[in-house]
Short mmCIF file of C-alpha atoms and ligand atoms in Angstrom, two decimals:
data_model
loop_
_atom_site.label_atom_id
_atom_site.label_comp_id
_atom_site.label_asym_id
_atom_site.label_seq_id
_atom_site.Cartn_x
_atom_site.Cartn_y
_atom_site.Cartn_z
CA UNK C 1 -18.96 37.89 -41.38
CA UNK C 2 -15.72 37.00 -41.38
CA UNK C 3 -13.91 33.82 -42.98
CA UNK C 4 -16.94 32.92 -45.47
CA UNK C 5 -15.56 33.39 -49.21
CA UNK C 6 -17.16 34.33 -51.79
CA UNK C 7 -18.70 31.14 -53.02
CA UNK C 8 -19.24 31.00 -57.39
CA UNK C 9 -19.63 27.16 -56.98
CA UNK C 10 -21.63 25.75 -59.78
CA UNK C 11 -22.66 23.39 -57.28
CA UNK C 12 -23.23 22.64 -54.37
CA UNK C 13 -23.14 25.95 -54.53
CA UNK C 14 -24.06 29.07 -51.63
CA UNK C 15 -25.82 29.23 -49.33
CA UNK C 16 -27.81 32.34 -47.54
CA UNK C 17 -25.72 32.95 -44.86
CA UNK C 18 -29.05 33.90 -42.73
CA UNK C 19 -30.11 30.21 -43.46
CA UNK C 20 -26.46 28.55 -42.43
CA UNK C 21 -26.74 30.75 -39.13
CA UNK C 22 -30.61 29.38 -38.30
CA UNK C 23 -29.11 26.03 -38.63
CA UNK C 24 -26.31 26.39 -36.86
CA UNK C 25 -28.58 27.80 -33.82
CA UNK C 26 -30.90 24.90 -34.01
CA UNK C 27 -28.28 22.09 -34.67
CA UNK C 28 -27.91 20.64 -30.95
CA UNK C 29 -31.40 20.60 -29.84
CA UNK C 30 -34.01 21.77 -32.69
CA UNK C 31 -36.21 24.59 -30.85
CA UNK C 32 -35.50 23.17 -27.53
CA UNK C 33 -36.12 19.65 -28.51
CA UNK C 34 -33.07 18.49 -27.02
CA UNK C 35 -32.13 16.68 -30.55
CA UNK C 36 -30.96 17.74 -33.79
CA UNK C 37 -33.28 17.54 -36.75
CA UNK C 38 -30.75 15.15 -38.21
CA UNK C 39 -32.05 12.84 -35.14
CA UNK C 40 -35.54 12.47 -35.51
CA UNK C 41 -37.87 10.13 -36.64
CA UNK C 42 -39.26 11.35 -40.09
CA UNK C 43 -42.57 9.69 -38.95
CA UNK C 44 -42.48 12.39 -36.37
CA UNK C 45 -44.66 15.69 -35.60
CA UNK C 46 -41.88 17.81 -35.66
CA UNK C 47 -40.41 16.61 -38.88
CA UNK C 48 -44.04 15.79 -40.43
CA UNK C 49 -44.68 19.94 -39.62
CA UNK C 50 -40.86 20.42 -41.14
CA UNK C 51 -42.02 18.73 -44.56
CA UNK C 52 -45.18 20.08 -44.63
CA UNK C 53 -43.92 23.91 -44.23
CA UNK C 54 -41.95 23.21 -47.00
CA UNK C 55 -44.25 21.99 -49.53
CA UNK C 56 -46.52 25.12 -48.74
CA UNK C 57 -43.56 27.34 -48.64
CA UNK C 58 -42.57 25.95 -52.49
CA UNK C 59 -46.20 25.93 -53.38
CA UNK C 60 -46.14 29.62 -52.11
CA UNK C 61 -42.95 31.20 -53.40
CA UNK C 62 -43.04 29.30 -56.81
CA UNK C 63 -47.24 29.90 -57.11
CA UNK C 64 -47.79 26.32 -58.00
CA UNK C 65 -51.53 26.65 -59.27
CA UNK C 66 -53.87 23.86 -57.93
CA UNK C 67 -53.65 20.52 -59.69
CA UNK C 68 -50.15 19.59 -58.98
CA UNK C 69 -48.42 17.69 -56.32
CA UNK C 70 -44.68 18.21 -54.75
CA UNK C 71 -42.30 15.01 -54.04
CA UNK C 72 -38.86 15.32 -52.60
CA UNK C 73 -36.95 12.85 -54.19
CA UNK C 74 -33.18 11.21 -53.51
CA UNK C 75 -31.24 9.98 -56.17
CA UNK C 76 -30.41 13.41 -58.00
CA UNK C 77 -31.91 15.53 -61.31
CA UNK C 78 -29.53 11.97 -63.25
CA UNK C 79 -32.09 9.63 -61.34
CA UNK C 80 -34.92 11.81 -63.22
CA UNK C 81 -33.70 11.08 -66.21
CA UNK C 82 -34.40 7.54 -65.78
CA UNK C 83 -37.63 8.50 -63.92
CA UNK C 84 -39.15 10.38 -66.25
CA UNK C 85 -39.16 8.04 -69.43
CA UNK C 86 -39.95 5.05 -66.73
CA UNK C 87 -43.05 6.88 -65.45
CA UNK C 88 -44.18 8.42 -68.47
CA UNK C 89 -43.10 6.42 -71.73
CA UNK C 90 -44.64 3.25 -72.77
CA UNK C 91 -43.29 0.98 -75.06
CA UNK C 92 -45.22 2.20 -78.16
CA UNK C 93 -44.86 5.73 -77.71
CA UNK C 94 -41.88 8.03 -78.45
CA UNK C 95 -40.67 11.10 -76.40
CA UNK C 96 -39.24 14.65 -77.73
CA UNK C 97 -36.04 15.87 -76.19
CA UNK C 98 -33.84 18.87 -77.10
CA UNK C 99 -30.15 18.62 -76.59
CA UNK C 100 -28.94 22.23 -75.33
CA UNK C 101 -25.70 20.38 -73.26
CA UNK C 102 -23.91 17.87 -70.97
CA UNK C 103 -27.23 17.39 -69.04
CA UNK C 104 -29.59 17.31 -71.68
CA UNK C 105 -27.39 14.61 -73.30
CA UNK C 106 -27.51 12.60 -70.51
CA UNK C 107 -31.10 12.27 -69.98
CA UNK C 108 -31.45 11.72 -73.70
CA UNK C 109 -28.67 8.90 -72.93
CA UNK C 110 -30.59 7.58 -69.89
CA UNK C 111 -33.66 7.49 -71.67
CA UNK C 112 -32.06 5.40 -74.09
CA UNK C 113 -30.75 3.25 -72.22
CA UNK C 114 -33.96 1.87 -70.75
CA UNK C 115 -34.41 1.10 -74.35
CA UNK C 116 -37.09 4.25 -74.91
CA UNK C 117 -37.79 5.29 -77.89
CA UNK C 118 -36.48 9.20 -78.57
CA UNK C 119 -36.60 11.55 -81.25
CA UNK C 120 -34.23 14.24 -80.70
CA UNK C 121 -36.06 17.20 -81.90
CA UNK C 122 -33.55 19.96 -81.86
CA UNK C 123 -29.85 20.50 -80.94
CA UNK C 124 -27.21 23.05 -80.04
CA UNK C 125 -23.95 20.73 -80.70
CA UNK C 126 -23.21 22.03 -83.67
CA UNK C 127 -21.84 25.30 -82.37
CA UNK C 128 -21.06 23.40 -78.90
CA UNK C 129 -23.95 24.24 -77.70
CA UNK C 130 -23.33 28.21 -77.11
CA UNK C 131 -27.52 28.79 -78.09
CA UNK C 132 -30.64 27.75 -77.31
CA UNK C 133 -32.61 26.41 -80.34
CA UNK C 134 -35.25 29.10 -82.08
CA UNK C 135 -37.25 26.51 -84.28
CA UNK C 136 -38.45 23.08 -84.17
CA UNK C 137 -41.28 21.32 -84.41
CA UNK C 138 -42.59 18.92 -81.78
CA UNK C 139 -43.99 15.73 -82.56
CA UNK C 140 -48.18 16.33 -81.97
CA UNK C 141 -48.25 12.39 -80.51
CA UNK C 142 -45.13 12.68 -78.14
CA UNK C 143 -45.80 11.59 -74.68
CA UNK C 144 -43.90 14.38 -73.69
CA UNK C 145 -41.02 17.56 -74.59
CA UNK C 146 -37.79 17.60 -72.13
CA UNK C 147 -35.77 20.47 -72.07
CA UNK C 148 -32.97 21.28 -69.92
CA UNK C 149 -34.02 25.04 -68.82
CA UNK C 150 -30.63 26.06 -67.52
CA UNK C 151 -27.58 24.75 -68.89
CA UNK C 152 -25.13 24.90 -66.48
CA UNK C 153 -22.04 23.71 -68.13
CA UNK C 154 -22.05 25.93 -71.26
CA UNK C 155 -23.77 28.68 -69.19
CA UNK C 156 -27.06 29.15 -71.83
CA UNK C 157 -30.63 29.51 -70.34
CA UNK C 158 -33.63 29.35 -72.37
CA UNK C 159 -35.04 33.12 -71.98
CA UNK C 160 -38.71 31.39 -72.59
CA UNK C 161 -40.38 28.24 -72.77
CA UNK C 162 -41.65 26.36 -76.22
CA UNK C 163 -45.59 26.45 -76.52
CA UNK C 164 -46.08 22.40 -77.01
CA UNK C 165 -50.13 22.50 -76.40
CA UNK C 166 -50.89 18.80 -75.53
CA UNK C 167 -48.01 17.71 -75.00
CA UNK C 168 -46.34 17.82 -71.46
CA UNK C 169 -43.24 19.93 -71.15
CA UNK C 170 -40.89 18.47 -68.47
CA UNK C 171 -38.01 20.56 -67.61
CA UNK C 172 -35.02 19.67 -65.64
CA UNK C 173 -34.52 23.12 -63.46
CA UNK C 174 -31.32 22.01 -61.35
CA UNK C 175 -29.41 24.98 -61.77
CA UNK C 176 -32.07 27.86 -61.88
CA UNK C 177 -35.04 26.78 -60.58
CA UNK C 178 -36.90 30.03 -58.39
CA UNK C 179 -34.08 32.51 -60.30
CA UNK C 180 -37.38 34.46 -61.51
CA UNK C 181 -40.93 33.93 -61.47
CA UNK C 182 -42.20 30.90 -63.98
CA UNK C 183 -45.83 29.79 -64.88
CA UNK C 184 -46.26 26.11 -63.51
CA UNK C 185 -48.99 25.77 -65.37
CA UNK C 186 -47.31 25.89 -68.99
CA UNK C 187 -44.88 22.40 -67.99
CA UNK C 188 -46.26 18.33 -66.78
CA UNK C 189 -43.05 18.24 -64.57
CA UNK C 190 -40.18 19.74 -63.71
CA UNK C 191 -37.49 18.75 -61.26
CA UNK C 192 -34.18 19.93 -59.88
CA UNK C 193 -31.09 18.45 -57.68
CA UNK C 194 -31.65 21.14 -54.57
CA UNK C 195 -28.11 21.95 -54.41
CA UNK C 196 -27.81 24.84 -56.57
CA UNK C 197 -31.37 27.75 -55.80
CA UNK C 198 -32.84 25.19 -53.07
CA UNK C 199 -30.68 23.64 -50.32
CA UNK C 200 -28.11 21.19 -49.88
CA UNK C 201 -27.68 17.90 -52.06
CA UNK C 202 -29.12 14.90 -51.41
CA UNK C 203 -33.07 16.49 -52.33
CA UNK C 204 -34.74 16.22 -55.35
CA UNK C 205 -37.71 18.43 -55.70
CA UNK C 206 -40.40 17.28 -58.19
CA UNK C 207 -43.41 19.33 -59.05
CA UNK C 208 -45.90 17.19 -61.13
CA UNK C 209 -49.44 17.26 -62.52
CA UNK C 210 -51.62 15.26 -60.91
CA UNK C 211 -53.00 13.39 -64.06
CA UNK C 212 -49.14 12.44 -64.63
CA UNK C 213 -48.55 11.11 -61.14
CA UNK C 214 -51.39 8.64 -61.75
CA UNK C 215 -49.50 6.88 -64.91
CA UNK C 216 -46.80 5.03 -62.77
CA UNK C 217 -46.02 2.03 -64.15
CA UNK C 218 -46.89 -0.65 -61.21
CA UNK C 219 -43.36 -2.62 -62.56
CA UNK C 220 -40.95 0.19 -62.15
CA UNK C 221 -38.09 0.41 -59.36
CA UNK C 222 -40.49 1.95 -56.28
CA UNK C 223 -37.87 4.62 -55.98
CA UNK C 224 -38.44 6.26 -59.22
CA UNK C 225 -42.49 5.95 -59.30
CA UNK C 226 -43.83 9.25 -58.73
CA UNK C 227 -47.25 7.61 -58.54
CA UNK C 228 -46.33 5.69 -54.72
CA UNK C 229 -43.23 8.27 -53.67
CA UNK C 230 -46.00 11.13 -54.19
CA UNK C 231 -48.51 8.85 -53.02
CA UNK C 232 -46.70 8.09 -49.80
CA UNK C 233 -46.07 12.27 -49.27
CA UNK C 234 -42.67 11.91 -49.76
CA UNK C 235 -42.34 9.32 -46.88
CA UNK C 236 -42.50 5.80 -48.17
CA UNK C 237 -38.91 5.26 -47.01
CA UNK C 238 -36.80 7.51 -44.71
CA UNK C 239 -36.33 11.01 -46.77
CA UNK C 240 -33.36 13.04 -46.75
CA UNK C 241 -35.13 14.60 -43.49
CA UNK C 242 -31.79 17.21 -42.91
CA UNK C 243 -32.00 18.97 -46.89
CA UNK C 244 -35.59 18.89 -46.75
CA UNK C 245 -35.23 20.82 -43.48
CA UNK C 246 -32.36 23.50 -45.01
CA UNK C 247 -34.96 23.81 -48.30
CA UNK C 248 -37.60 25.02 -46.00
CA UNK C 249 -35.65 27.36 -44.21
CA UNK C 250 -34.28 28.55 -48.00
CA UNK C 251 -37.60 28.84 -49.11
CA UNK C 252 -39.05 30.92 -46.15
CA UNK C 253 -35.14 33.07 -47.23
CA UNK C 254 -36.81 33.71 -50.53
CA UNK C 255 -40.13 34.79 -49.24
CA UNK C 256 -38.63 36.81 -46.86
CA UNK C 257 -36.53 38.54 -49.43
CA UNK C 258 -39.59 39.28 -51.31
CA UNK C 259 -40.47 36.32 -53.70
CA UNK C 260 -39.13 35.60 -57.09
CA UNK C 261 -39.82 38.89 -58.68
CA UNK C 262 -37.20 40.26 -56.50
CA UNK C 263 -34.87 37.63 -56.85
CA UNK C 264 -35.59 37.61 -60.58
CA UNK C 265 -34.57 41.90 -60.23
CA UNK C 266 -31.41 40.86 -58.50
CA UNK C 267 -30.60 38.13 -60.35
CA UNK C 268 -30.62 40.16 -63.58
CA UNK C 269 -28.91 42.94 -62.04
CA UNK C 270 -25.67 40.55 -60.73
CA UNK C 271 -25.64 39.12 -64.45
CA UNK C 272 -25.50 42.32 -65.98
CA UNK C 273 -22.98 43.59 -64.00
CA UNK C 274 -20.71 40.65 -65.50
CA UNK C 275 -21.85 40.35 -68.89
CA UNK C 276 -22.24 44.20 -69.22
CA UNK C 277 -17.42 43.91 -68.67
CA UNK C 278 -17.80 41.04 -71.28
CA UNK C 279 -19.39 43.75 -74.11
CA UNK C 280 -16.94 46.44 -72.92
CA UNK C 281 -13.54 45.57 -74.89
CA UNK C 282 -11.65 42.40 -76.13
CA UNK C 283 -10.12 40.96 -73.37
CA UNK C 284 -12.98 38.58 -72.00
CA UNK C 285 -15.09 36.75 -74.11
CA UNK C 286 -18.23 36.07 -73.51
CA UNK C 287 -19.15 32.05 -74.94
CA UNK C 288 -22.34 32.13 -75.87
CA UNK C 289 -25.04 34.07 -77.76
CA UNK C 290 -26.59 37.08 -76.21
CA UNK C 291 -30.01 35.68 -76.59
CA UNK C 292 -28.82 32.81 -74.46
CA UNK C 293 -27.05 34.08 -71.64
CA UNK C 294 -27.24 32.83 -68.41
CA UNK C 295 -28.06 34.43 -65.36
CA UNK C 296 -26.99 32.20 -62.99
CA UNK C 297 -24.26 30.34 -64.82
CA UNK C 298 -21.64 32.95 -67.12
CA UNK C 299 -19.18 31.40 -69.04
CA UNK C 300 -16.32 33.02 -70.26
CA UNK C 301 -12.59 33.08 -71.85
CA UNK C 302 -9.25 35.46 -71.27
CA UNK C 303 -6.88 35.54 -74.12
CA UNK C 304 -5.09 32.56 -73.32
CA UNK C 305 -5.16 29.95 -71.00
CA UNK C 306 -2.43 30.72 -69.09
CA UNK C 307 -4.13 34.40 -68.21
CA UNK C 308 -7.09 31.92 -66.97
CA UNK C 309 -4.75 30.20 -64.83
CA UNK C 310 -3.40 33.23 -63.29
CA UNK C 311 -7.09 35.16 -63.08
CA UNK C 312 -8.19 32.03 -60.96
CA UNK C 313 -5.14 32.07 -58.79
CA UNK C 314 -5.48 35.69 -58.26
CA UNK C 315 -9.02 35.50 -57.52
CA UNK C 316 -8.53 32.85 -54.95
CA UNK C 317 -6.22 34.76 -53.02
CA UNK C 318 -9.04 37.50 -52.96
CA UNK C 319 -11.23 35.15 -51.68
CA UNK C 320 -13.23 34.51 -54.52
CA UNK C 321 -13.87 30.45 -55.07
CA UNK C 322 -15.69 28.36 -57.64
CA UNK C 323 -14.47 30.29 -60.90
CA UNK C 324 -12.81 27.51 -62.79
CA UNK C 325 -15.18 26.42 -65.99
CA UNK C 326 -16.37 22.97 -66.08
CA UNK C 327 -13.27 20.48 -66.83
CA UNK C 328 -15.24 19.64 -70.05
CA UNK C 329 -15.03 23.05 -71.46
CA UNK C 330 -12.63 25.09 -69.86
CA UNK C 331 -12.26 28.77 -69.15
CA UNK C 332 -14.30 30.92 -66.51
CA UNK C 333 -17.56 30.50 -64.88
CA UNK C 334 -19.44 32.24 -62.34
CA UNK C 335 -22.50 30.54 -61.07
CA UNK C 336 -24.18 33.31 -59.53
CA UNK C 337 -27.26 31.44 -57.82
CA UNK C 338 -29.78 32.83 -55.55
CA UNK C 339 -27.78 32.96 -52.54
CA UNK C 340 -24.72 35.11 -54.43
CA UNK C 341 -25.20 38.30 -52.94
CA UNK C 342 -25.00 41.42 -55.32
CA UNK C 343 -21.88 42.12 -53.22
CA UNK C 344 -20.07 39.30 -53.57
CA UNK C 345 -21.06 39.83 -57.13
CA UNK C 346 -19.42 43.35 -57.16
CA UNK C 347 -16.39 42.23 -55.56
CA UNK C 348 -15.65 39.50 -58.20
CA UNK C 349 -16.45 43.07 -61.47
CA UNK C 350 -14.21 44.77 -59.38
CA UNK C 351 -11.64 42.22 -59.75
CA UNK C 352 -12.14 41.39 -63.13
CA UNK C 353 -11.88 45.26 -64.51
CA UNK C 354 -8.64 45.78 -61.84
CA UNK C 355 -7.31 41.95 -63.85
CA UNK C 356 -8.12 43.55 -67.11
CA UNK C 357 -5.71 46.80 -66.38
CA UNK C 358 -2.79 45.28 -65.02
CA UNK C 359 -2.88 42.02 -68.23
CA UNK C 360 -5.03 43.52 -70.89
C1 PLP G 1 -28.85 21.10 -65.28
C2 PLP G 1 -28.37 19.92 -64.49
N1 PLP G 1 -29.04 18.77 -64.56
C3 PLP G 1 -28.65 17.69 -63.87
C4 PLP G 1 -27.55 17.71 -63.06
C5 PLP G 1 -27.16 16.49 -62.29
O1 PLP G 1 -27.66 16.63 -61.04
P1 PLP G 1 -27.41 15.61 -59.85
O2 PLP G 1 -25.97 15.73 -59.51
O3 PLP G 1 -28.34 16.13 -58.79
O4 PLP G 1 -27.78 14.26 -60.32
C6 PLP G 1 -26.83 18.90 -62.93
C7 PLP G 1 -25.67 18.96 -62.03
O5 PLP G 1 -24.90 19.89 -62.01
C8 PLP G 1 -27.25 20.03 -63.66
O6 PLP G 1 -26.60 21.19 -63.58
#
């Protein structure tokens, strides 16, 4: 299709094009409804089928083993972090949190906040935060571990989760949540902003344990307690009916494509491709340990920052978007979600090998 770039957002990021096209379609009168979905009631049968499709479709394409509920939340992965610790932390019990990044710190920082009490059990800082931390040892009486499993910023990605028996692992999954298959059953919660692997912003998917959901604090904001939210299916006040909608139809893209083992192939394949010119010579750098690369976010230098300057200006002009690094860190990224094609991922080595000959 013509006039779409190639979108390296880190968020909100891409979208399947096939998805974008279905909405379009459907925007003026939703399957011959006369109305948009944006115009409903969310107390209605159409939209009541619409969030229902999608909670089987996630419970589907991410197997989510009996035992655990789904809430679409508002308020973004930052109103977890306050969430979380309100739900789940008392006042005589401490929490575990490792601090792999900009987002871990701020849930750590939110946590705090609300006056929780946090023991910090491992961090990356010291090296800013170009690894994921080996060793550790979590605290056998935590209420829970929170790790962060994608860091999108620094572009590491924990390769594997930590084995914390008891005690529940939460995991914010904004930015790669559905990149590859993952066991449900080894974390309490985890949760993710949609508008990275999942849909537009404005949704906040939750997947929770059922025994968790029950702890809810009865004094807490209503808007963060999991325990009437997932109570109320998602509907005790009006939901972000038009992202829920778009999540479906991403979800039913995913299934269609052939699950997360697919995407999980592809995924690794479009990272390769990148990270594979990164080991080849000098001239890009790759910023973090092998062990801890990202396959949806890859960070990267050029020589100077002036080459930067000019490989994002040139790489505009070919239509490629999104590659600027994070303003706290600098340099290149390409976020590379689930809907970044393995073209558009071609197109951008292509450039960066054609860049290399004519300034390396
Ligand atoms: C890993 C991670 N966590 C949390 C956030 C914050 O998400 P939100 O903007 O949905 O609050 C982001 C946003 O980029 C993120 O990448």
């Amino acid at each position: 299709m013509k006039n779409r770039v190639y979108n390296f957002n880190a968020g909100p990021a891409a979208l399947p094009l096939a998805v974008l096209e279905e909405v379009r379609d459907d925007l003026i009168s939703y399957k011959g409804e006369g109305l948009s979905v944006m115009e409903m009631s969310h107390r209605s049968k159409t939209f009541d089928s619409i969030i229902k499709e999608a909670e089987e479709l996630a419970k589907e394409v991410y197997a989510i083993p009996s035992g655990y509920r789904m809430i679409f939340m508002q308020g973004g992965a930052t109103l977890q972090f306050a969430a979380l610790p309100l739900n789940l932390l008392g006042e005589n019990q401490s929490a575990d949190y490792i601090n792999t990044g900009s987002w871990a710190k701020k849930a750590i920082q939110e946590a705090e906040k609300l006056g929780k009490n946090i023991d910090v059990i491992a961090s990356s800082e010291d090296q800013n935060f170009n690894y994921i931390p080996a060793s550790f040892s979590i605290n056998s009486d935590a209420a829970y571990l929170h790790i962060t499993s994608n860091n999108t910023i620094f572009g590491t990605q924990w390769a594997s989760y930590p084995e914390t028996g008891s005690v529940p692992l939460m995991c914010d999954m904004s930015s790669d949540i559905g990149c590859r298959p993952f066991d449900m059953s080894n974390f309490g919660i985890i949760y993710a902003g949609a508008q990275k692997n999942m849909g537009p912003s404005g949704v906040t998917f939750v997947i929770i344990r059922e025994d968790l959901m029950e702890k809810s604090p009865a004094d807490i904001p209503t808007m963060t307690s999991y325990k009437i939210i997932g109570g109320k299916e998602s509907l005790y006040n009006t939901p972000p009916t038009f992202g829920i909608y778009i999540l479906k139809l991403v979800l039913k893209w995913v299934k269609d494509g052939g699950g997360l083992s697919k995407l999980g192939e592809t995924n690794q394949t479009k990272a390769n491709l990148i990270y594979n010119i990164l080991d080849a010579g000098d001239f890009y750098k790759g910023t973090v340990e092998k062990d801890s690369r990202s396959i949806m976010n890859v960070t990267f230098r050029l020589p100077s920052e002036d080459l930067e300057k000019t490989f994002i200006a040139k790489a505009t002009e070919e239509g490629m978007i999104g590659l600027k690094g994070h303003r706290s860190v600098g340099g290149i990224r390409a976020s590379i979600y689930n809907a970044v094609s393995l073209e558009a991922v071609k197109v951008l080595t292509d450039f960066m090998n054609e860049f290399e000959k004519t300034n390396g």
